[in-house]
Amino acid sequence: MTSAGSSQGASPDLPDPAGMRASDAERERIAEVLREAVAEGRLDMEEFGERLNAAYTARTHGELEPLVRDLPVPGSAVPAPPAPADPTGWRERIGGTPTSRMGIAIMGGFQRKGTWTVPRAFTAFTLMGGGEIDLREARFEDRDVVIRCFALMGGVQIIVPPDVETHVGGIGLMGGFDHTGSADGDPTGPRVTVTGLAIFGGVSVERKLRKEEHKRLKEERRRVKAERRDELRTERRELRGARRDERREEREERRLSLEKDRRRDDY
Protein backbone atom coordinates (compact mmCIF):
# COMPACT_ATOMS: atom_id res chain seq x y z
CA MET A 1 0.00 0.00 0.00
CA THR A 2 2.68 2.39 1.07
CA SER A 3 4.84 1.78 -1.98
CA ALA A 4 1.85 2.14 -4.27
CA GLY A 5 0.84 5.42 -2.61
CA SER A 6 4.37 6.77 -2.83
CA SER A 7 4.51 5.89 -6.50
CA GLN A 8 1.25 7.72 -7.16
CA GLY A 9 2.38 10.89 -5.22
CA ALA A 10 5.73 11.29 -7.00
CA SER A 11 5.99 14.16 -9.53
CA PRO A 12 6.93 13.25 -13.07
CA ASP A 13 10.30 14.57 -14.25
CA LEU A 14 10.03 17.99 -15.93
CA PRO A 15 11.73 18.42 -19.31
CA ASP A 16 14.93 20.50 -19.41
CA PRO A 17 14.01 23.96 -20.87
CA ALA A 18 17.39 24.22 -22.59
CA GLY A 19 16.68 21.02 -24.46
CA MET A 20 13.24 22.08 -25.69
CA ARG A 21 12.86 22.53 -29.40
CA ALA A 22 12.91 26.15 -30.67
CA SER A 23 10.13 27.49 -32.87
CA ASP A 24 10.47 29.69 -35.94
CA ALA A 25 8.97 32.62 -34.00
CA GLU A 26 11.61 32.22 -31.26
CA ARG A 27 14.41 32.14 -33.84
CA GLU A 28 13.02 35.33 -35.40
CA ARG A 29 12.92 37.07 -32.00
CA ILE A 30 16.59 36.25 -31.44
CA ALA A 31 17.41 37.50 -34.95
CA GLU A 32 15.65 40.80 -34.16
CA VAL A 33 17.76 41.26 -31.01
CA LEU A 34 20.89 40.69 -33.11
CA ARG A 35 19.77 43.23 -35.73
CA GLU A 36 19.16 45.79 -33.00
CA ALA A 37 22.59 45.11 -31.53
CA VAL A 38 24.44 45.60 -34.82
CA ALA A 39 22.50 48.82 -35.48
CA GLU A 40 23.59 50.17 -32.07
CA GLY A 41 27.22 49.17 -32.65
CA ARG A 42 27.25 46.41 -30.04
CA LEU A 43 28.22 43.82 -32.68
CA ASP A 44 30.41 44.16 -35.74
CA MET A 45 29.23 42.71 -39.04
CA GLU A 46 31.31 39.55 -38.70
CA GLU A 47 29.90 38.72 -35.26
CA PHE A 48 26.41 39.58 -36.47
CA GLY A 49 26.70 37.21 -39.44
CA GLU A 50 27.98 34.34 -37.31
CA ARG A 51 25.30 34.72 -34.65
CA LEU A 52 22.49 35.24 -37.15
CA ASN A 53 23.45 32.05 -39.00
CA ALA A 54 23.61 30.17 -35.69
CA ALA A 55 20.17 31.52 -34.72
CA TYR A 56 18.47 30.32 -37.87
CA THR A 57 20.12 26.87 -37.64
CA ALA A 58 19.53 26.39 -33.89
CA ARG A 59 17.27 23.51 -32.91
CA THR A 60 16.87 24.07 -29.15
CA HIS A 61 16.52 26.88 -26.64
CA GLY A 62 19.94 25.98 -25.26
CA GLU A 63 21.50 26.84 -28.63
CA LEU A 64 19.63 30.18 -28.92
CA GLU A 65 20.18 31.58 -25.43
CA PRO A 66 24.01 32.03 -25.61
CA LEU A 67 23.63 34.10 -28.80
CA VAL A 68 22.01 37.01 -26.90
CA ARG A 69 23.30 36.39 -23.37
CA ASP A 70 25.59 39.46 -23.51
CA LEU A 71 23.06 41.72 -25.25
CA PRO A 72 20.24 43.81 -23.76
CA VAL A 73 16.66 42.94 -24.53
CA PRO A 74 15.22 45.54 -26.95
CA GLY A 75 13.71 48.41 -25.00
CA SER A 76 15.64 47.56 -21.81
CA ALA A 77 18.99 49.10 -22.73
CA VAL A 78 20.34 51.93 -20.60
CA PRO A 79 19.02 55.21 -22.10
CA ALA A 80 21.50 57.62 -23.58
CA PRO A 81 22.52 60.46 -21.26
CA PRO A 82 20.58 63.70 -21.82
CA ALA A 83 22.16 66.34 -23.99
CA PRO A 84 24.06 69.02 -22.06
CA ALA A 85 22.13 72.10 -21.09
CA ASP A 86 22.01 74.91 -23.60
CA PRO A 87 20.95 77.97 -21.58
CA THR A 88 22.00 80.41 -24.30
CA GLY A 89 20.03 78.60 -27.03
CA TRP A 90 22.87 78.76 -29.56
CA ARG A 91 22.68 75.06 -30.41
CA GLU A 92 19.25 75.58 -31.96
CA ARG A 93 20.35 78.65 -33.91
CA ILE A 94 23.28 77.12 -35.79
CA GLY A 95 22.39 75.36 -39.03
CA GLY A 96 19.97 76.01 -41.85
CA THR A 97 19.68 77.35 -45.39
CA PRO A 98 21.03 80.90 -45.85
CA THR A 99 18.42 83.58 -46.41
CA SER A 100 20.75 85.92 -48.27
CA ARG A 101 24.38 85.87 -49.32
CA MET A 102 24.81 89.49 -50.40
CA GLY A 103 23.64 93.01 -49.66
CA ILE A 104 24.12 95.86 -52.13
CA ALA A 105 23.43 99.56 -51.60
CA ILE A 106 24.18 102.03 -54.44
CA MET A 107 23.07 105.52 -53.47
CA GLY A 108 20.60 103.81 -51.19
CA GLY A 109 20.57 101.26 -48.41
CA PHE A 110 19.92 97.67 -47.43
CA GLN A 111 19.02 95.88 -44.21
CA ARG A 112 19.39 92.35 -42.98
CA LYS A 113 17.70 91.98 -39.61
CA GLY A 114 15.29 89.84 -37.66
CA THR A 115 15.27 86.04 -37.91
CA TRP A 116 17.24 85.69 -41.13
CA THR A 117 19.89 82.97 -41.65
CA VAL A 118 23.48 84.19 -42.06
CA PRO A 119 25.53 82.24 -44.65
CA ARG A 120 29.09 81.06 -44.10
CA ALA A 121 30.22 84.00 -46.24
CA PHE A 122 28.18 87.21 -46.65
CA THR A 123 29.27 90.08 -48.90
CA ALA A 124 28.16 93.68 -48.31
CA PHE A 125 28.80 96.36 -50.97
CA THR A 126 27.90 100.04 -50.54
CA LEU A 127 28.53 102.90 -52.96
CA MET A 128 27.43 106.25 -51.60
CA GLY A 129 24.94 104.32 -49.53
CA GLY A 130 24.63 102.36 -46.33
CA GLY A 131 23.90 98.89 -45.09
CA GLU A 132 22.75 97.47 -41.75
CA ILE A 133 23.48 93.85 -40.79
CA ASP A 134 21.80 92.90 -37.52
CA LEU A 135 22.78 89.49 -36.12
CA ARG A 136 21.00 89.67 -32.78
CA GLU A 137 18.01 87.52 -33.78
CA ALA A 138 19.66 85.71 -36.70
CA ARG A 139 20.38 82.03 -37.28
CA PHE A 140 23.75 80.92 -38.66
CA GLU A 141 24.45 78.42 -41.43
CA ASP A 142 27.68 77.43 -39.69
CA ARG A 143 29.50 78.23 -36.47
CA ASP A 144 32.15 80.23 -38.37
CA VAL A 145 30.88 82.99 -40.63
CA VAL A 146 32.72 85.70 -42.54
CA ILE A 147 31.21 89.07 -43.46
CA ARG A 148 33.13 90.82 -46.25
CA CYS A 149 32.41 94.54 -46.43
CA PHE A 150 33.31 96.86 -49.31
CA ALA A 151 32.36 100.44 -48.49
CA LEU A 152 33.07 103.06 -51.18
CA MET A 153 32.03 106.48 -49.94
CA GLY A 154 29.47 104.66 -47.87
CA GLY A 155 29.17 102.65 -44.69
CA VAL A 156 28.17 99.32 -43.21
CA GLN A 157 26.89 98.90 -39.67
CA ILE A 158 27.07 95.43 -38.13
CA ILE A 159 25.22 94.72 -34.88
CA VAL A 160 26.09 91.61 -32.86
CA PRO A 161 24.84 90.41 -29.47
CA PRO A 162 27.33 90.64 -26.57
CA ASP A 163 27.83 86.85 -26.37
CA VAL A 164 29.06 86.40 -29.97
CA GLU A 165 32.80 86.07 -30.57
CA THR A 166 33.75 88.74 -33.11
CA HIS A 167 37.00 89.47 -34.96
CA VAL A 168 37.26 92.69 -36.98
CA GLY A 169 39.89 93.11 -39.67
CA GLY A 170 39.79 94.90 -43.00
CA ILE A 171 41.68 97.75 -44.63
CA GLY A 172 40.71 101.41 -44.59
CA LEU A 173 41.91 103.91 -47.24
CA MET A 174 40.76 107.38 -46.26
CA GLY A 175 38.18 105.40 -44.30
CA GLY A 176 38.28 102.79 -41.59
CA PHE A 177 37.11 99.70 -39.76
CA ASP A 178 36.00 100.04 -36.14
CA HIS A 179 37.97 97.37 -34.28
CA THR A 180 36.37 98.13 -30.91
CA GLY A 181 33.70 95.54 -31.71
CA SER A 182 36.23 92.69 -31.51
CA ALA A 183 35.66 90.58 -28.41
CA ASP A 184 35.39 87.02 -27.15
CA GLY A 185 31.99 85.44 -26.67
CA ASP A 186 30.14 82.31 -25.64
CA PRO A 187 32.17 79.24 -26.74
CA THR A 188 28.96 77.47 -27.79
CA GLY A 189 27.97 80.33 -30.09
CA PRO A 190 29.08 81.39 -33.57
CA ARG A 191 32.32 83.16 -34.46
CA VAL A 192 31.96 86.17 -36.75
CA THR A 193 34.88 87.56 -38.74
CA VAL A 194 34.45 90.99 -40.35
CA THR A 195 36.87 91.92 -43.12
CA GLY A 196 37.02 93.85 -46.38
CA LEU A 197 37.92 97.31 -47.69
CA ALA A 198 36.68 100.81 -46.89
CA ILE A 199 37.55 103.74 -49.20
CA PHE A 200 36.20 107.12 -48.06
CA GLY A 201 33.78 105.08 -46.00
CA GLY A 202 33.56 103.06 -42.82
CA VAL A 203 32.56 99.77 -41.27
CA SER A 204 31.41 99.68 -37.66
CA VAL A 205 30.68 96.74 -35.36
CA GLU A 206 28.47 97.40 -32.35
CA ARG A 207 27.58 95.01 -29.56
CA LYS A 208 23.99 95.40 -28.42
CA LEU A 209 21.61 93.35 -26.36
CA ARG A 210 18.89 91.36 -28.09
CA LYS A 211 15.50 93.01 -28.09
CA GLU A 212 14.06 90.40 -25.74
CA GLU A 213 17.02 90.76 -23.36
CA HIS A 214 16.81 94.55 -23.54
CA LYS A 215 13.08 94.35 -22.79
CA ARG A 216 13.69 91.91 -19.95
CA LEU A 217 16.32 94.17 -18.37
CA LYS A 218 14.05 97.17 -18.80
CA GLU A 219 11.23 95.32 -17.04
CA GLU A 220 13.67 94.21 -14.35
CA ARG A 221 14.82 97.79 -13.75
CA ARG A 222 11.21 98.91 -13.65
CA ARG A 223 10.37 96.17 -11.15
CA VAL A 224 13.36 97.04 -8.94
CA LYS A 225 12.46 100.73 -9.09
CA ALA A 226 8.85 99.95 -8.13
CA GLU A 227 9.98 97.73 -5.24
CA ARG A 228 12.36 100.45 -4.04
CA ARG A 229 9.55 103.02 -4.28
CA ASP A 230 7.28 100.78 -2.20
CA GLU A 231 10.08 100.30 0.34
CA LEU A 232 10.57 104.07 0.61
CA ARG A 233 6.84 104.60 1.06
CA THR A 234 6.79 101.96 3.79
CA GLU A 235 9.80 103.54 5.48
CA ARG A 236 8.15 106.99 5.35
CA ARG A 237 4.93 105.58 6.80
CA GLU A 238 6.87 103.87 9.56
CA LEU A 239 8.82 107.07 10.21
CA ARG A 240 5.63 109.15 10.39
CA GLY A 241 4.12 106.56 12.73
CA ALA A 242 7.23 106.66 14.95
CA ARG A 243 7.07 110.46 15.09
CA ARG A 244 3.37 110.36 16.01
CA ASP A 245 4.19 107.90 18.80
CA GLU A 246 6.98 110.19 20.03
CA ARG A 247 4.66 113.23 20.08
CA ARG A 248 2.00 111.19 21.84
CA GLU A 249 4.53 110.11 24.47
CA GLU A 250 5.71 113.70 24.87
CA ARG A 251 2.14 114.94 25.39
CA GLU A 252 1.50 112.16 27.88
CA GLU A 253 4.68 113.07 29.78
CA ARG A 254 3.65 116.76 29.89
CA ARG A 255 0.18 115.83 31.08
CA LEU A 256 1.57 113.66 33.83
CA SER A 257 4.04 116.37 34.80
CA LEU A 258 1.29 119.02 35.00
CA GLU A 259 -0.94 116.72 37.00
CA LYS A 260 1.93 116.04 39.42
CA ASP A 261 2.57 119.77 39.82
CA ARG A 262 -1.15 120.41 40.42
CA ARG A 263 -1.26 117.79 43.15
CA ARG A 264 1.80 119.29 44.76
CA ASP A 265 0.13 122.72 44.78
CA ASP A 266 -3.04 121.27 46.35
CA TYR A 267 -1.02 119.94 49.26
CSV table of C-alpha atoms in Angstrom, one decimal:
chain,number,residue,atom,x,y,z
A,1,MET,CA,0.0,0.0,0.0
A,2,THR,CA,2.7,2.4,1.1
A,3,SER,CA,4.8,1.8,-2.0
A,4,ALA,CA,1.9,2.1,-4.3
A,5,GLY,CA,0.8,5.4,-2.6
A,6,SER,CA,4.4,6.8,-2.8
A,7,SER,CA,4.5,5.9,-6.5
A,8,GLN,CA,1.2,7.7,-7.2
A,9,GLY,CA,2.4,10.9,-5.2
A,10,ALA,CA,5.7,11.3,-7.0
A,11,SER,CA,6.0,14.2,-9.5
A,12,PRO,CA,6.9,13.2,-13.1
A,13,ASP,CA,10.3,14.6,-14.3
A,14,LEU,CA,10.0,18.0,-15.9
A,15,PRO,CA,11.7,18.4,-19.3
A,16,ASP,CA,14.9,20.5,-19.4
A,17,PRO,CA,14.0,24.0,-20.9
A,18,ALA,CA,17.4,24.2,-22.6
A,19,GLY,CA,16.7,21.0,-24.5
A,20,MET,CA,13.2,22.1,-25.7
A,21,ARG,CA,12.9,22.5,-29.4
A,22,ALA,CA,12.9,26.2,-30.7
A,23,SER,CA,10.1,27.5,-32.9
A,24,ASP,CA,10.5,29.7,-35.9
A,25,ALA,CA,9.0,32.6,-34.0
A,26,GLU,CA,11.6,32.2,-31.3
A,27,ARG,CA,14.4,32.1,-33.8
A,28,GLU,CA,13.0,35.3,-35.4
A,29,ARG,CA,12.9,37.1,-32.0
A,30,ILE,CA,16.6,36.3,-31.4
A,31,ALA,CA,17.4,37.5,-35.0
A,32,GLU,CA,15.6,40.8,-34.2
A,33,VAL,CA,17.8,41.3,-31.0
A,34,LEU,CA,20.9,40.7,-33.1
A,35,ARG,CA,19.8,43.2,-35.7
A,36,GLU,CA,19.2,45.8,-33.0
A,37,ALA,CA,22.6,45.1,-31.5
A,38,VAL,CA,24.4,45.6,-34.8
A,39,ALA,CA,22.5,48.8,-35.5
A,40,GLU,CA,23.6,50.2,-32.1
A,41,GLY,CA,27.2,49.2,-32.7
A,42,ARG,CA,27.3,46.4,-30.0
A,43,LEU,CA,28.2,43.8,-32.7
A,44,ASP,CA,30.4,44.2,-35.7
A,45,MET,CA,29.2,42.7,-39.0
A,46,GLU,CA,31.3,39.6,-38.7
A,47,GLU,CA,29.9,38.7,-35.3
A,48,PHE,CA,26.4,39.6,-36.5
A,49,GLY,CA,26.7,37.2,-39.4
A,50,GLU,CA,28.0,34.3,-37.3
A,51,ARG,CA,25.3,34.7,-34.6
A,52,LEU,CA,22.5,35.2,-37.1
A,53,ASN,CA,23.4,32.1,-39.0
A,54,ALA,CA,23.6,30.2,-35.7
A,55,ALA,CA,20.2,31.5,-34.7
A,56,TYR,CA,18.5,30.3,-37.9
A,57,THR,CA,20.1,26.9,-37.6
A,58,ALA,CA,19.5,26.4,-33.9
A,59,ARG,CA,17.3,23.5,-32.9
A,60,THR,CA,16.9,24.1,-29.1
A,61,HIS,CA,16.5,26.9,-26.6
A,62,GLY,CA,19.9,26.0,-25.3
A,63,GLU,CA,21.5,26.8,-28.6
A,64,LEU,CA,19.6,30.2,-28.9
A,65,GLU,CA,20.2,31.6,-25.4
A,66,PRO,CA,24.0,32.0,-25.6
A,67,LEU,CA,23.6,34.1,-28.8
A,68,VAL,CA,22.0,37.0,-26.9
A,69,ARG,CA,23.3,36.4,-23.4
A,70,ASP,CA,25.6,39.5,-23.5
A,71,LEU,CA,23.1,41.7,-25.3
A,72,PRO,CA,20.2,43.8,-23.8
A,73,VAL,CA,16.7,42.9,-24.5
A,74,PRO,CA,15.2,45.5,-27.0
A,75,GLY,CA,13.7,48.4,-25.0
A,76,SER,CA,15.6,47.6,-21.8
A,77,ALA,CA,19.0,49.1,-22.7
A,78,VAL,CA,20.3,51.9,-20.6
A,79,PRO,CA,19.0,55.2,-22.1
A,80,ALA,CA,21.5,57.6,-23.6
A,81,PRO,CA,22.5,60.5,-21.3
A,82,PRO,CA,20.6,63.7,-21.8
A,83,ALA,CA,22.2,66.3,-24.0
A,84,PRO,CA,24.1,69.0,-22.1
A,85,ALA,CA,22.1,72.1,-21.1
A,86,ASP,CA,22.0,74.9,-23.6
A,87,PRO,CA,21.0,78.0,-21.6
A,88,THR,CA,22.0,80.4,-24.3
A,89,GLY,CA,20.0,78.6,-27.0
A,90,TRP,CA,22.9,78.8,-29.6
A,91,ARG,CA,22.7,75.1,-30.4
A,92,GLU,CA,19.3,75.6,-32.0
A,93,ARG,CA,20.4,78.7,-33.9
A,94,ILE,CA,23.3,77.1,-35.8
A,95,GLY,CA,22.4,75.4,-39.0
A,96,GLY,CA,20.0,76.0,-41.9
A,97,THR,CA,19.7,77.4,-45.4
A,98,PRO,CA,21.0,80.9,-45.9
A,99,THR,CA,18.4,83.6,-46.4
A,100,SER,CA,20.7,85.9,-48.3
A,101,ARG,CA,24.4,85.9,-49.3
A,102,MET,CA,24.8,89.5,-50.4
A,103,GLY,CA,23.6,93.0,-49.7
A,104,ILE,CA,24.1,95.9,-52.1
A,105,ALA,CA,23.4,99.6,-51.6
A,106,ILE,CA,24.2,102.0,-54.4
A,107,MET,CA,23.1,105.5,-53.5
A,108,GLY,CA,20.6,103.8,-51.2
A,109,GLY,CA,20.6,101.3,-48.4
A,110,PHE,CA,19.9,97.7,-47.4
A,111,GLN,CA,19.0,95.9,-44.2
A,112,ARG,CA,19.4,92.4,-43.0
A,113,LYS,CA,17.7,92.0,-39.6
A,114,GLY,CA,15.3,89.8,-37.7
A,115,THR,CA,15.3,86.0,-37.9
A,116,TRP,CA,17.2,85.7,-41.1
A,117,THR,CA,19.9,83.0,-41.6
A,118,VAL,CA,23.5,84.2,-42.1
A,119,PRO,CA,25.5,82.2,-44.6
A,120,ARG,CA,29.1,81.1,-44.1
A,121,ALA,CA,30.2,84.0,-46.2
A,122,PHE,CA,28.2,87.2,-46.6
A,123,THR,CA,29.3,90.1,-48.9
A,124,ALA,CA,28.2,93.7,-48.3
A,125,PHE,CA,28.8,96.4,-51.0
A,126,THR,CA,27.9,100.0,-50.5
A,127,LEU,CA,28.5,102.9,-53.0
A,128,MET,CA,27.4,106.3,-51.6
A,129,GLY,CA,24.9,104.3,-49.5
A,130,GLY,CA,24.6,102.4,-46.3
A,131,GLY,CA,23.9,98.9,-45.1
A,132,GLU,CA,22.8,97.5,-41.7
A,133,ILE,CA,23.5,93.9,-40.8
A,134,ASP,CA,21.8,92.9,-37.5
A,135,LEU,CA,22.8,89.5,-36.1
A,136,ARG,CA,21.0,89.7,-32.8
A,137,GLU,CA,18.0,87.5,-33.8
A,138,ALA,CA,19.7,85.7,-36.7
A,139,ARG,CA,20.4,82.0,-37.3
A,140,PHE,CA,23.8,80.9,-38.7
A,141,GLU,CA,24.5,78.4,-41.4
A,142,ASP,CA,27.7,77.4,-39.7
A,143,ARG,CA,29.5,78.2,-36.5
A,144,ASP,CA,32.1,80.2,-38.4
A,145,VAL,CA,30.9,83.0,-40.6
A,146,VAL,CA,32.7,85.7,-42.5
A,147,ILE,CA,31.2,89.1,-43.5
A,148,ARG,CA,33.1,90.8,-46.3
A,149,CYS,CA,32.4,94.5,-46.4
A,150,PHE,CA,33.3,96.9,-49.3
A,151,ALA,CA,32.4,100.4,-48.5
A,152,LEU,CA,33.1,103.1,-51.2
A,153,MET,CA,32.0,106.5,-49.9
A,154,GLY,CA,29.5,104.7,-47.9
A,155,GLY,CA,29.2,102.6,-44.7
A,156,VAL,CA,28.2,99.3,-43.2
A,157,GLN,CA,26.9,98.9,-39.7
A,158,ILE,CA,27.1,95.4,-38.1
A,159,ILE,CA,25.2,94.7,-34.9
A,160,VAL,CA,26.1,91.6,-32.9
A,161,PRO,CA,24.8,90.4,-29.5
A,162,PRO,CA,27.3,90.6,-26.6
A,163,ASP,CA,27.8,86.8,-26.4
A,164,VAL,CA,29.1,86.4,-30.0
A,165,GLU,CA,32.8,86.1,-30.6
A,166,THR,CA,33.8,88.7,-33.1
A,167,HIS,CA,37.0,89.5,-35.0
A,168,VAL,CA,37.3,92.7,-37.0
A,169,GLY,CA,39.9,93.1,-39.7
A,170,GLY,CA,39.8,94.9,-43.0
A,171,ILE,CA,41.7,97.7,-44.6
A,172,GLY,CA,40.7,101.4,-44.6
A,173,LEU,CA,41.9,103.9,-47.2
A,174,MET,CA,40.8,107.4,-46.3
A,175,GLY,CA,38.2,105.4,-44.3
A,176,GLY,CA,38.3,102.8,-41.6
A,177,PHE,CA,37.1,99.7,-39.8
A,178,ASP,CA,36.0,100.0,-36.1
A,179,HIS,CA,38.0,97.4,-34.3
A,180,THR,CA,36.4,98.1,-30.9
A,181,GLY,CA,33.7,95.5,-31.7
A,182,SER,CA,36.2,92.7,-31.5
A,183,ALA,CA,35.7,90.6,-28.4
A,184,ASP,CA,35.4,87.0,-27.2
A,185,GLY,CA,32.0,85.4,-26.7
A,186,ASP,CA,30.1,82.3,-25.6
A,187,PRO,CA,32.2,79.2,-26.7
A,188,THR,CA,29.0,77.5,-27.8
A,189,GLY,CA,28.0,80.3,-30.1
A,190,PRO,CA,29.1,81.4,-33.6
A,191,ARG,CA,32.3,83.2,-34.5
A,192,VAL,CA,32.0,86.2,-36.7
A,193,THR,CA,34.9,87.6,-38.7
A,194,VAL,CA,34.4,91.0,-40.3
A,195,THR,CA,36.9,91.9,-43.1
A,196,GLY,CA,37.0,93.9,-46.4
A,197,LEU,CA,37.9,97.3,-47.7
A,198,ALA,CA,36.7,100.8,-46.9
A,199,ILE,CA,37.6,103.7,-49.2
A,200,PHE,CA,36.2,107.1,-48.1
A,201,GLY,CA,33.8,105.1,-46.0
A,202,GLY,CA,33.6,103.1,-42.8
A,203,VAL,CA,32.6,99.8,-41.3
A,204,SER,CA,31.4,99.7,-37.7
A,205,VAL,CA,30.7,96.7,-35.4
A,206,GLU,CA,28.5,97.4,-32.3
A,207,ARG,CA,27.6,95.0,-29.6
A,208,LYS,CA,24.0,95.4,-28.4
A,209,LEU,CA,21.6,93.3,-26.4
A,210,ARG,CA,18.9,91.4,-28.1
A,211,LYS,CA,15.5,93.0,-28.1
A,212,GLU,CA,14.1,90.4,-25.7
A,213,GLU,CA,17.0,90.8,-23.4
A,214,HIS,CA,16.8,94.6,-23.5
A,215,LYS,CA,13.1,94.4,-22.8
A,216,ARG,CA,13.7,91.9,-19.9
A,217,LEU,CA,16.3,94.2,-18.4
A,218,LYS,CA,14.1,97.2,-18.8
A,219,GLU,CA,11.2,95.3,-17.0
A,220,GLU,CA,13.7,94.2,-14.3
A,221,ARG,CA,14.8,97.8,-13.8
A,222,ARG,CA,11.2,98.9,-13.7
A,223,ARG,CA,10.4,96.2,-11.1
A,224,VAL,CA,13.4,97.0,-8.9
A,225,LYS,CA,12.5,100.7,-9.1
A,226,ALA,CA,8.8,99.9,-8.1
A,227,GLU,CA,10.0,97.7,-5.2
A,228,ARG,CA,12.4,100.4,-4.0
A,229,ARG,CA,9.6,103.0,-4.3
A,230,ASP,CA,7.3,100.8,-2.2
A,231,GLU,CA,10.1,100.3,0.3
A,232,LEU,CA,10.6,104.1,0.6
A,233,ARG,CA,6.8,104.6,1.1
A,234,THR,CA,6.8,102.0,3.8
A,235,GLU,CA,9.8,103.5,5.5
A,236,ARG,CA,8.1,107.0,5.4
A,237,ARG,CA,4.9,105.6,6.8
A,238,GLU,CA,6.9,103.9,9.6
A,239,LEU,CA,8.8,107.1,10.2
A,240,ARG,CA,5.6,109.1,10.4
A,241,GLY,CA,4.1,106.6,12.7
A,242,ALA,CA,7.2,106.7,14.9
A,243,ARG,CA,7.1,110.5,15.1
A,244,ARG,CA,3.4,110.4,16.0
A,245,ASP,CA,4.2,107.9,18.8
A,246,GLU,CA,7.0,110.2,20.0
A,247,ARG,CA,4.7,113.2,20.1
A,248,ARG,CA,2.0,111.2,21.8
A,249,GLU,CA,4.5,110.1,24.5
A,250,GLU,CA,5.7,113.7,24.9
A,251,ARG,CA,2.1,114.9,25.4
A,252,GLU,CA,1.5,112.2,27.9
A,253,GLU,CA,4.7,113.1,29.8
A,254,ARG,CA,3.7,116.8,29.9
A,255,ARG,CA,0.2,115.8,31.1
A,256,LEU,CA,1.6,113.7,33.8
A,257,SER,CA,4.0,116.4,34.8
A,258,LEU,CA,1.3,119.0,35.0
A,259,GLU,CA,-0.9,116.7,37.0
A,260,LYS,CA,1.9,116.0,39.4
A,261,ASP,CA,2.6,119.8,39.8
A,262,ARG,CA,-1.1,120.4,40.4
A,263,ARG,CA,-1.3,117.8,43.1
A,264,ARG,CA,1.8,119.3,44.8
A,265,ASP,CA,0.1,122.7,44.8
A,266,ASP,CA,-3.0,121.3,46.3
A,267,TYR,CA,-1.0,119.9,49.3
